[in-house]
Amino acid sequence: MKEHRSKMIRVKPSAVAKKASSSVDKSFRSSMFYNFFRSHRLSEERFSNGIFGKLLSSVSIYTSAKTFKNSFAQKTETSFIVTFLRDFYERMLLCNFRNYASVLFYFSIYAFAVSASGYTFDRSSVSGVGDIYSSLILLVVSLILMPLKGSLKDIVSRSKILSRMADLFFMPVSFSERSASYIPGTHNAGVMLIGTSLGLLTAFVPIKSILAAAAFAFLVLSFFKTPENSLPVIIVFTMFATAQQLCILCIVAFFAYFFKVLRGKRSFDLKYFDVLYLLFAFVIIMAGFNTTKSGFSDRYTLRIVSYVSVYFIFRNCVRNDKASKKIINTAVLCGMISALTILYSRFCAWGYTDIVREYTGIAFKAPLVDVFSLCGFLLIIFPFVLSSLASSKYNRGKLFTLITVFLSAAALLSTGSKGFIIGVAVCVLIYVVSSFKNPFTSLLTVVVVYVIISVAITNAPFLGSDRFLSVSDYTKSMTVTTTQIISDNFVSGIGFGTDNFSSVFSAYTHFSDNAVMYSNNVFLHTLACFGVFGSIFMLVLFVNYYKMQFTSISENRSKNLVSSVVSISSIASVSTVLLRGFTDYPLSNPRVSLMLFVIIGFSAAVYYRGSNDFDVLFEE
């Protein structure tokens, strides 16, 4: 009897709980909120069956691209310039590696002679000393590389580390159409002429600029040969490149992919969300012309347009789970590097460099002055670090990503900003809650945990005063001024651009410093620049984006782990940017704005790649 009663006591509450949970689950799944955010497939079907969907389908685009290829594109493909660049790229990869070492040897010798002679006449030149050291380093490197035999392709294929790096950056080893045994001979006259010319060029251009230009030229050729190479390169360059360099890189990558589309070698699939995104780009361009000044707004608008074009590269080049894992691994690697950079910069900023200089005599310098800019970049890729930790199957991968998670969290905490800490909390919260199967439990956990985290962070004594939650008279005045601008330009807005916003803001404000290029609220700034019509369209775009990702999570929860974690991580990243947008304008940071479009394109590619049936038509 006692055993029977104990069994009854155990079984009865679990049955009641299961019944209550199932009833709540059914009622929630039948609600308007649940159906609205999981009805993206219906919008896709309506669009594909409509007129625009049939005109912009993969078959129509492929047919038009094939027709174009048989006319103008075929002439372009067989032209002298395209043929010369293709042969030059293939010869570079199959050329004997000793030729590269010889060019570097002659280049370093003549560069050292030019820099040393220039330094003897002008000893106050700091760049001359740097060129001397750089030329000596290149000379040592050339002597080390001289004994290597074989082509660059052979050396990469024999080395495990180099082959893994090539595989990580989408660079296949057997990408050349020439024979694998074809290795051009060494031409001493040509090698010496190239090295001597580059060495004498250092009299006008620094050595670092020449090397950077050569590396960029090789990247451009690799983009035109294989557009997938641009995916990890853009993410890596986002860490350290300037806004202008990122703009040039994005434009080159987009035209390289567009050139492949015109040749019929790649697909350009347009779905419902892609059309909305095209209209979003059109709204930005039109807002750039709708300014108080004559003509196009400024370089900031051109930069944003170039960042917007990155969406289509990631949207069409990510074709399988292997490519998705490569992008996630690249994000994890960038997260570790940026976290170490932030920690080192904070280490230098706290005065420890003075102690090191006093005892060792060595002066350290922080590698990046704008720590908060790099923190914004780290915050938006932090969810992908968590997703890599969850999807990693091997112990080494889990250990590496676990170390990266701790380093990233420590780097964001070291800034003492409540905005970054709340962003990390939101990332973790969305990532954990999205794994729950019961939606009622997910919503309840979101409300409870978010309230606890908000109260704890707000009252944390070690953080002190912060810009994220504190409201000063300056921010109140900015909010009031932006509201006045919105009320006077409610329909069409004032136009897009930093210079345009600064000129309009100076006419409304009484600040002593009129160089205010952004509002302290990204939503008010968007409403002021684009007006009510443009803002409503952007709201529709982001609502459809969330619908698309929630649909992906519900469909791939038990089917595809990579698609599920990519959708969860993308929602967390976009949500952190929107959360910080209430009291800041995070899109002013070129790293954050570029990575935002990268993540949107990457997650859209993961969502749509299951329905793309025409990739086989565009293989090389």
XYZ file of C-alpha atoms in Angstrom:
620
model
C 0.000 0.000 0.000
C 2.805 2.398 0.888
C 4.567 1.665 -2.390
C 1.294 2.068 -4.268
C 0.594 5.394 -2.578
C 4.108 6.618 -3.275
C 3.671 5.755 -6.929
C 0.331 7.539 -7.006
C 1.890 10.568 -5.376
C 4.620 10.639 -8.003
C 2.367 10.083 -11.006
C -0.519 12.423 -10.229
C 1.337 15.786 -10.071
C 3.324 15.028 -13.206
C 0.134 14.227 -15.098
C -1.529 17.440 -13.932
C 1.546 19.462 -14.811
C 1.735 17.823 -18.209
C -1.928 18.522 -18.885
C -1.636 22.146 -17.772
C 1.503 22.628 -19.804
C -0.079 21.147 -22.923
C -3.221 23.278 -22.554
C -1.171 26.457 -22.115
C 1.006 25.432 -25.023
C -2.009 24.874 -27.287
C -3.607 28.171 -26.322
C -0.366 30.028 -26.948
C 0.202 28.345 -30.298
C -3.297 29.347 -31.388
C -2.764 32.984 -30.408
C -2.283 35.791 -32.929
C 1.244 36.578 -31.688
C 2.498 33.042 -32.274
C 0.900 32.720 -35.694
C 2.090 36.157 -36.805
C 5.759 35.500 -36.103
C 5.668 32.063 -37.676
C 3.735 32.884 -40.826
C 6.679 33.914 -42.975
C 6.268 30.867 -45.218
C 2.793 32.081 -46.198
C 4.226 35.442 -47.265
C 6.845 33.607 -49.311
C 4.217 31.512 -51.083
C 2.063 34.535 -51.888
C 5.055 36.402 -53.274
C 6.309 33.462 -55.369
C 2.839 32.926 -56.875
C 2.434 36.610 -57.692
C 3.566 38.549 -60.753
C 6.749 39.958 -59.218
C 7.708 36.574 -57.814
C 7.491 34.962 -61.241
C 9.445 37.779 -62.875
C 12.176 37.657 -60.210
C 12.342 33.869 -59.880
C 15.557 31.897 -60.214
C 14.501 30.498 -63.597
C 13.835 33.953 -65.048
C 17.093 35.379 -63.752
C 19.030 32.336 -64.965
C 17.460 32.594 -68.426
C 18.243 36.297 -68.709
C 21.792 35.719 -67.449
C 22.258 32.929 -69.987
C 20.990 35.179 -72.777
C 23.287 37.958 -71.636
C 26.206 35.550 -71.467
C 25.691 34.461 -75.077
C 25.975 38.066 -76.258
C 27.943 40.731 -74.418
C 29.254 38.623 -71.535
C 30.804 36.105 -73.905
C 32.742 38.860 -75.636
C 33.848 40.200 -72.262
C 34.967 36.759 -71.111
C 37.112 36.266 -74.215
C 38.509 39.792 -74.148
C 42.210 40.517 -73.744
C 41.969 42.049 -70.249
C 39.911 39.230 -68.706
C 42.069 36.563 -70.337
C 45.272 38.267 -69.200
C 44.051 38.609 -65.590
C 42.874 34.990 -65.475
C 46.169 33.675 -66.868
C 48.159 35.944 -64.570
C 46.268 34.694 -61.497
C 46.736 31.050 -62.477
C 50.441 31.544 -63.235
C 50.895 33.188 -59.836
C 49.532 30.108 -58.106
C 51.447 27.589 -60.237
C 54.689 29.536 -60.497
C 57.821 28.255 -58.763
C 57.960 29.586 -55.213
C 61.635 30.468 -55.637
C 60.561 33.214 -58.056
C 58.622 34.932 -55.257
C 61.612 34.671 -52.953
C 63.871 36.143 -55.647
C 61.520 39.077 -56.265
C 61.379 39.700 -52.519
C 65.183 39.480 -52.323
C 65.812 42.105 -55.018
C 62.994 44.255 -53.654
C 64.444 44.248 -50.114
C 68.003 45.015 -51.318
C 67.032 48.027 -53.417
C 64.516 49.194 -50.793
C 67.262 49.088 -48.159
C 69.600 51.056 -50.424
C 66.963 53.705 -51.142
C 65.869 54.065 -47.501
C 69.456 54.117 -46.182
C 70.535 56.774 -48.688
C 67.467 58.862 -47.866
C 68.115 58.563 -44.135
C 71.718 59.758 -44.518
C 70.482 63.039 -46.015
C 67.533 63.471 -43.631
C 68.157 61.905 -40.217
C 64.988 63.420 -38.755
C 62.805 61.247 -40.985
C 60.955 58.645 -38.904
C 59.574 56.846 -41.953
C 63.122 56.299 -43.243
C 64.028 54.331 -40.116
C 60.886 52.253 -40.471
C 61.673 51.474 -44.114
C 65.198 50.381 -43.149
C 63.880 47.925 -40.558
C 61.153 46.708 -42.927
C 63.625 46.097 -45.756
C 65.944 44.135 -43.442
C 63.048 41.983 -42.246
C 62.009 41.307 -45.850
C 65.595 40.387 -46.718
C 65.694 37.791 -43.933
C 62.302 36.426 -45.002
C 63.448 36.109 -48.628
C 66.550 34.166 -47.568
C 64.388 31.813 -45.490
C 61.958 31.216 -48.371
C 64.673 30.730 -51.001
C 65.280 26.962 -50.395
C 61.578 26.085 -50.806
C 60.776 24.088 -53.944
C 57.578 23.660 -55.880
C 54.690 25.971 -56.662
C 52.530 27.867 -54.213
C 49.754 25.334 -54.714
C 52.090 22.449 -53.897
C 53.406 24.128 -50.738
C 49.875 24.842 -49.521
C 48.739 21.273 -50.218
C 51.754 19.758 -48.397
C 51.342 21.882 -45.265
C 48.454 20.977 -42.956
C 48.304 24.439 -41.397
C 48.301 26.273 -44.744
C 45.770 23.882 -46.267
C 43.445 24.384 -43.298
C 43.825 28.144 -43.593
C 43.066 27.936 -47.320
C 40.040 25.789 -46.579
C 38.901 28.250 -43.894
C 39.078 31.157 -46.339
C 37.251 29.260 -49.130
C 40.446 29.073 -51.213
C 40.540 25.619 -52.850
C 43.921 24.140 -53.637
C 42.996 22.810 -57.084
C 41.324 25.921 -58.479
C 43.486 26.271 -61.569
C 42.444 24.893 -64.922
C 46.049 24.287 -65.922
C 47.880 21.040 -65.423
C 49.113 20.382 -61.899
C 52.580 19.564 -63.228
C 52.882 22.867 -65.077
C 55.453 25.028 -63.293
C 56.930 27.924 -65.288
C 60.679 28.143 -65.198
C 62.683 30.783 -63.431
C 63.258 33.895 -65.527
C 66.117 35.745 -63.852
C 65.812 38.866 -65.989
C 62.093 39.284 -65.366
C 62.398 38.517 -61.652
C 65.244 40.993 -61.249
C 63.381 43.669 -63.217
C 60.230 43.326 -61.092
C 62.142 43.333 -57.801
C 64.311 46.284 -58.840
C 61.305 48.319 -59.978
C 59.485 47.725 -56.698
C 62.619 48.549 -54.727
C 63.148 51.854 -56.546
C 59.472 52.661 -56.058
C 60.113 52.905 -52.305
C 61.732 56.290 -52.935
C 58.197 57.652 -53.438
C 55.935 55.108 -51.673
C 56.583 53.453 -48.272
C 57.316 49.735 -48.178
C 54.208 48.957 -46.139
C 52.002 50.654 -48.732
C 53.547 48.604 -51.555
C 53.040 45.344 -49.660
C 49.471 46.310 -48.749
C 48.693 47.165 -52.385
C 50.140 43.830 -53.565
C 48.101 41.894 -50.983
C 44.944 43.793 -51.911
C 45.538 43.101 -55.618
C 45.854 39.376 -54.883
C 42.608 39.491 -52.864
C 40.812 41.264 -55.704
C 41.944 38.620 -58.194
C 40.840 35.855 -55.823
C 37.428 37.535 -55.448
C 36.917 37.613 -59.219
C 38.016 33.979 -59.469
C 36.053 32.695 -56.448
C 33.605 35.218 -54.908
C 33.243 33.011 -51.808
C 36.744 34.108 -50.774
C 35.368 37.530 -49.872
C 33.108 36.211 -47.081
C 35.710 35.577 -44.342
C 37.978 38.356 -45.637
C 35.274 40.975 -45.036
C 34.742 39.719 -41.471
C 38.478 39.733 -40.722
C 39.048 43.171 -42.268
C 36.228 44.579 -40.151
C 38.472 44.330 -37.078
C 41.235 46.702 -38.120
C 40.395 48.399 -41.442
C 39.180 51.971 -41.666
C 35.748 52.976 -42.918
C 37.099 53.963 -46.346
C 39.035 50.702 -46.707
C 35.954 48.679 -45.772
C 33.915 50.639 -48.310
C 36.398 49.848 -51.102
C 36.556 46.177 -50.083
C 32.764 45.827 -50.100
C 32.433 47.500 -53.508
C 35.139 45.273 -55.028
C 33.585 42.109 -53.556
C 30.118 43.046 -54.817
C 31.304 43.765 -58.367
C 33.345 40.551 -58.370
C 30.228 38.562 -57.521
C 28.097 40.584 -59.956
C 30.642 39.864 -62.701
C 30.212 36.131 -62.025
C 26.436 36.539 -62.215
C 26.689 38.255 -65.598
C 28.871 35.419 -66.860
C 26.257 32.903 -65.703
C 28.622 31.283 -63.180
C 26.676 32.276 -60.045
C 23.022 32.603 -59.135
C 21.212 35.717 -57.996
C 18.102 34.378 -56.321
C 15.475 36.900 -55.206
C 12.883 35.949 -52.635
C 10.328 37.931 -50.663
C 12.767 39.276 -48.072
C 15.367 40.026 -50.763
C 12.898 42.278 -52.575
C 12.148 44.086 -49.311
C 15.870 44.533 -48.795
C 16.280 45.936 -52.319
C 13.573 48.471 -51.544
C 15.381 49.253 -48.294
C 18.550 50.046 -50.266
C 16.491 52.187 -52.635
C 15.050 54.123 -49.660
C 18.575 54.826 -48.365
C 19.731 56.068 -51.780
C 16.685 58.310 -52.195
C 17.158 59.676 -48.669
C 20.730 60.520 -49.641
C 19.391 62.803 -52.376
C 16.573 64.202 -50.232
C 18.788 66.580 -48.275
C 18.915 70.275 -47.546
C 22.087 70.482 -49.632
C 22.239 70.083 -53.382
C 23.233 66.708 -54.785
C 24.098 63.526 -52.981
C 24.579 63.808 -49.230
C 28.124 62.789 -48.273
C 30.594 59.931 -48.048
C 28.722 58.415 -45.087
C 25.734 57.607 -47.312
C 27.983 56.028 -49.945
C 29.640 53.990 -47.220
C 26.305 52.708 -45.927
C 25.202 51.814 -49.466
C 28.407 49.816 -49.970
C 27.770 48.017 -46.673
C 24.206 47.265 -47.756
C 25.535 45.543 -50.897
C 27.379 43.018 -48.707
C 24.011 41.426 -47.900
C 23.674 40.021 -51.421
C 27.161 38.489 -51.326
C 26.489 36.554 -48.128
C 22.909 35.837 -49.163
C 23.937 34.044 -52.385
C 27.392 32.623 -51.564
C 26.526 30.616 -48.426
C 25.248 27.374 -49.942
C 25.751 24.629 -47.352
C 26.466 23.913 -43.697
C 30.199 23.746 -44.381
C 30.249 27.360 -45.546
C 28.149 28.357 -42.531
C 30.570 26.687 -40.147
C 33.500 28.443 -41.822
C 31.875 31.828 -41.278
C 31.070 30.978 -37.654
C 34.655 29.806 -37.066
C 35.947 33.040 -38.599
C 33.691 35.015 -36.260
C 35.005 33.029 -33.281
C 38.601 33.703 -34.325
C 37.878 37.421 -34.744
C 36.168 37.404 -31.354
C 39.257 36.013 -29.661
C 41.603 38.459 -31.418
C 39.401 41.464 -30.679
C 38.933 40.358 -27.050
C 42.692 40.084 -26.552
C 43.129 43.485 -28.205
C 40.543 45.084 -25.920
C 42.060 43.536 -22.803
C 45.521 44.677 -23.849
C 44.232 48.173 -24.569
C 42.505 48.372 -21.197
C 45.676 47.036 -19.621
C 47.612 49.911 -21.161
C 44.953 52.489 -20.287
C 45.020 51.616 -16.583
C 48.577 52.884 -16.129
C 50.447 49.578 -16.058
C 52.520 50.693 -19.035
C 54.211 53.304 -16.846
C 55.293 50.578 -14.428
C 56.572 48.389 -17.264
C 58.424 51.344 -18.775
C 59.976 52.202 -15.408
C 61.394 48.728 -14.741
C 62.143 47.528 -18.275
C 62.585 50.709 -20.276
C 60.213 49.400 -22.967
C 57.273 51.637 -23.914
C 54.140 49.731 -24.933
C 51.444 51.314 -27.027
C 47.810 50.287 -27.233
C 47.077 48.672 -30.633
C 43.688 50.369 -30.906
C 42.744 53.736 -29.446
C 38.989 53.417 -29.987
C 38.289 50.574 -27.564
C 34.524 51.126 -27.515
C 34.411 50.832 -31.308
C 36.004 47.406 -31.141
C 33.734 46.476 -28.218
C 30.700 47.209 -30.371
C 32.106 44.870 -33.020
C 32.782 42.183 -30.399
C 29.299 42.537 -28.921
C 27.559 41.842 -32.226
C 29.589 38.661 -32.928
C 29.413 37.422 -29.324
C 26.234 35.329 -30.005
C 28.076 33.451 -32.759
C 30.809 32.617 -30.263
C 28.114 31.102 -28.050
C 26.586 29.246 -30.996
C 29.970 27.785 -31.902
C 30.321 26.551 -28.331
C 26.939 24.838 -28.542
C 27.410 23.280 -31.981
C 31.010 22.143 -31.491
C 31.337 18.346 -31.419
C 35.016 18.006 -30.579
C 36.667 18.690 -27.248
C 39.337 20.905 -28.813
C 36.731 23.056 -30.494
C 34.709 23.341 -27.299
C 37.799 24.283 -25.303
C 38.818 26.937 -27.839
C 35.353 28.484 -28.019
C 34.962 28.289 -24.231
C 38.194 30.262 -23.812
C 36.932 32.743 -26.412
C 33.637 33.140 -24.525
C 35.434 33.951 -21.267
C 37.861 36.335 -22.993
C 35.018 38.106 -24.800
C 32.969 38.460 -21.628
C 36.010 39.749 -19.729
C 36.779 42.252 -22.493
C 33.229 43.608 -22.519
C 33.123 43.777 -18.708
C 36.455 45.617 -18.614
C 34.901 48.647 -20.320
C 32.570 49.216 -17.355
C 29.701 50.083 -19.699
C 26.218 49.018 -18.697
C 25.229 49.080 -22.339
C 27.700 46.351 -23.271
C 26.831 44.315 -20.182
C 23.104 44.514 -20.892
C 23.860 43.510 -24.481
C 25.740 40.417 -23.291
C 22.877 39.596 -20.926
C 20.363 39.877 -23.760
C 22.506 37.625 -25.988
C 22.747 34.926 -23.340
C 19.079 35.278 -22.456
C 17.834 34.954 -26.037
C 20.206 32.073 -26.708
C 19.095 30.119 -23.617
C 15.388 30.866 -23.869
C 15.176 30.030 -27.580
C 16.232 26.463 -26.807
C 13.101 25.866 -24.722
C 10.376 23.808 -26.348
C 7.482 25.323 -24.400
C 6.813 28.899 -25.612
C 4.997 29.827 -22.386
C 8.098 28.884 -20.385
C 10.240 30.892 -22.783
C 8.189 34.068 -22.392
C 7.962 33.693 -18.610
C 11.721 33.177 -18.355
C 12.383 36.207 -20.556
C 10.272 38.485 -18.354
C 11.629 37.242 -15.010
C 15.307 37.019 -15.944
C 15.303 40.304 -17.836
C 13.821 42.149 -14.841
C 16.396 40.595 -12.495
C 19.313 41.419 -14.798
C 18.094 44.989 -15.366
C 17.719 45.676 -11.638
C 21.069 44.056 -10.808
C 22.988 45.956 -13.483
C 21.291 49.259 -12.687
C 22.187 49.027 -8.998
C 25.665 47.543 -9.471
C 28.046 49.774 -7.461
C 31.251 48.822 -9.296
C 30.006 50.211 -12.605
C 29.528 53.774 -11.382
C 28.039 56.361 -13.719
C 27.390 55.255 -17.268
C 26.078 56.778 -20.449
C 23.676 53.957 -21.208
C 21.122 54.394 -18.421
C 21.905 57.840 -17.030
C 20.079 60.777 -18.620
C 21.880 64.111 -18.502
C 20.752 67.576 -19.539
C 22.769 67.198 -22.734
C 20.943 64.028 -23.803
C 17.591 65.555 -22.851
C 18.343 68.565 -25.038
C 19.355 66.273 -27.926
C 16.103 64.339 -27.568
C 14.012 67.516 -27.500
C 15.836 68.957 -30.515
C 15.469 65.728 -32.512
C 11.764 65.651 -31.646
C 11.375 69.188 -32.978
C 13.108 68.195 -36.213
C 10.749 65.218 -36.565
C 7.644 67.346 -35.971
C 8.709 69.848 -38.647
C 9.743 67.154 -41.178
C 7.347 64.371 -40.301
C 6.460 63.102 -43.766
C 9.674 62.953 -45.799
C 12.363 63.637 -43.183
C 15.463 65.785 -43.567
C 17.470 63.281 -45.612
C 20.304 60.905 -44.852
C 23.903 61.771 -44.034
C 26.049 63.011 -41.173
C 26.819 66.442 -42.639
C 23.177 66.997 -43.476
C 22.008 66.051 -39.965
C 24.680 68.246 -38.396
C 23.664 71.286 -40.452
C 19.964 70.829 -39.678
C 20.634 70.113 -36.007
C 22.719 73.280 -35.650
C 19.751 75.359 -36.839
C 17.554 73.994 -34.052
C 19.961 73.746 -31.141
C 21.604 76.195 -28.780
C 24.647 74.014 -28.060
C 28.052 75.623 -28.103
C 29.399 72.694 -30.134
C 27.290 72.279 -33.241
C 29.137 69.213 -34.579
C 26.338 66.777 -33.664
C 26.213 64.188 -36.443
C 23.902 61.650 -34.796
C 21.034 61.649 -32.367
C 21.283 59.805 -29.062
C 18.485 57.464 -30.169
C 18.718 55.397 -33.343
C 14.921 55.252 -33.713
C 14.492 59.025 -33.428
C 17.436 59.492 -35.790
C 15.841 57.170 -38.353
C 12.493 58.950 -38.085
C 14.182 62.342 -38.496
C 16.192 61.275 -41.567
C 13.697 59.085 -43.435
C 10.366 60.457 -42.275
C 7.321 58.421 -41.407
C 7.145 56.540 -44.723
C 10.759 55.399 -44.705
C 10.586 54.495 -41.012
C 7.442 52.416 -41.508
C 9.135 50.559 -44.355
C 12.178 49.812 -42.173
C 9.843 48.613 -39.431
C 8.194 46.244 -41.912
C 11.637 45.005 -42.991
C 12.766 44.172 -39.444
C 9.410 42.609 -38.539
C 9.712 40.316 -41.563
C 13.285 39.542 -40.575
C 12.188 38.429 -37.116
C 9.347 36.421 -38.643
C 11.817 34.695 -40.964
C 14.212 33.789 -38.139
C 11.462 32.596 -35.784
C 10.143 30.422 -38.604
C 13.624 28.987 -39.114
C 13.971 28.222 -35.398
C 10.611 26.445 -35.218
C 11.299 24.398 -38.371
C 14.942 23.453 -37.677
C 14.784 22.933 -33.918
C 15.280 19.177 -34.216
C 16.352 18.879 -37.876
C 19.355 21.115 -38.478
C 21.487 22.281 -35.557
C 23.548 24.758 -37.596
C 20.491 26.532 -39.023
C 18.899 26.726 -35.595
C 21.914 28.231 -33.830
C 22.538 30.671 -36.705
C 18.959 31.938 -36.440
C 19.161 32.269 -32.653
C 22.522 34.030 -32.844
C 21.303 36.402 -35.552
C 18.258 37.369 -33.495
C 20.484 37.985 -30.479
C 22.934 40.132 -32.477
C 20.271 42.286 -34.110
C 18.437 42.635 -30.785
C 21.559 43.922 -29.021
C 22.016 46.607 -31.678
C 18.373 47.670 -31.381
C 18.577 47.630 -27.574
C 21.599 49.922 -27.539
C 19.828 52.099 -30.066
C 17.462 53.430 -27.406
C 20.219 55.582 -25.875
C 22.907 55.554 -28.560
C 23.497 55.426 -32.315
C 25.590 52.236 -32.703
C 25.402 52.353 -36.518
C 27.839 55.281 -36.471
C 30.499 52.632 -35.848
C 31.462 51.234 -39.291
C 32.312 47.856 -37.746
C 28.865 47.471 -36.210
C 26.966 48.686 -39.279
C 28.892 46.383 -41.639
C 28.569 43.340 -39.372
C 24.840 44.021 -38.987
C 24.299 43.660 -42.748
C 26.671 40.672 -42.839
C 24.651 38.876 -40.162
C 21.334 39.680 -41.842
C 22.603 38.343 -45.174
C 24.171 35.283 -43.568
C 21.013 34.338 -41.663
C 18.854 34.926 -44.757
C 21.125 32.597 -46.755
C 20.790 29.886 -44.114
C 17.015 30.278 -44.209
C 16.664 30.209 -48.011
C 19.309 27.727 -49.108
C 16.985 24.736 -48.672
C 14.647 26.072 -51.359
C 17.322 27.020 -53.903
C 17.292 24.398 -56.664
C 19.416 26.160 -59.256
C 22.869 26.235 -57.677
C 23.927 23.267 -59.803
C 23.420 25.377 -62.921
C 25.987 27.924 -61.825
C 28.903 25.685 -60.904
C 32.307 26.391 -62.434
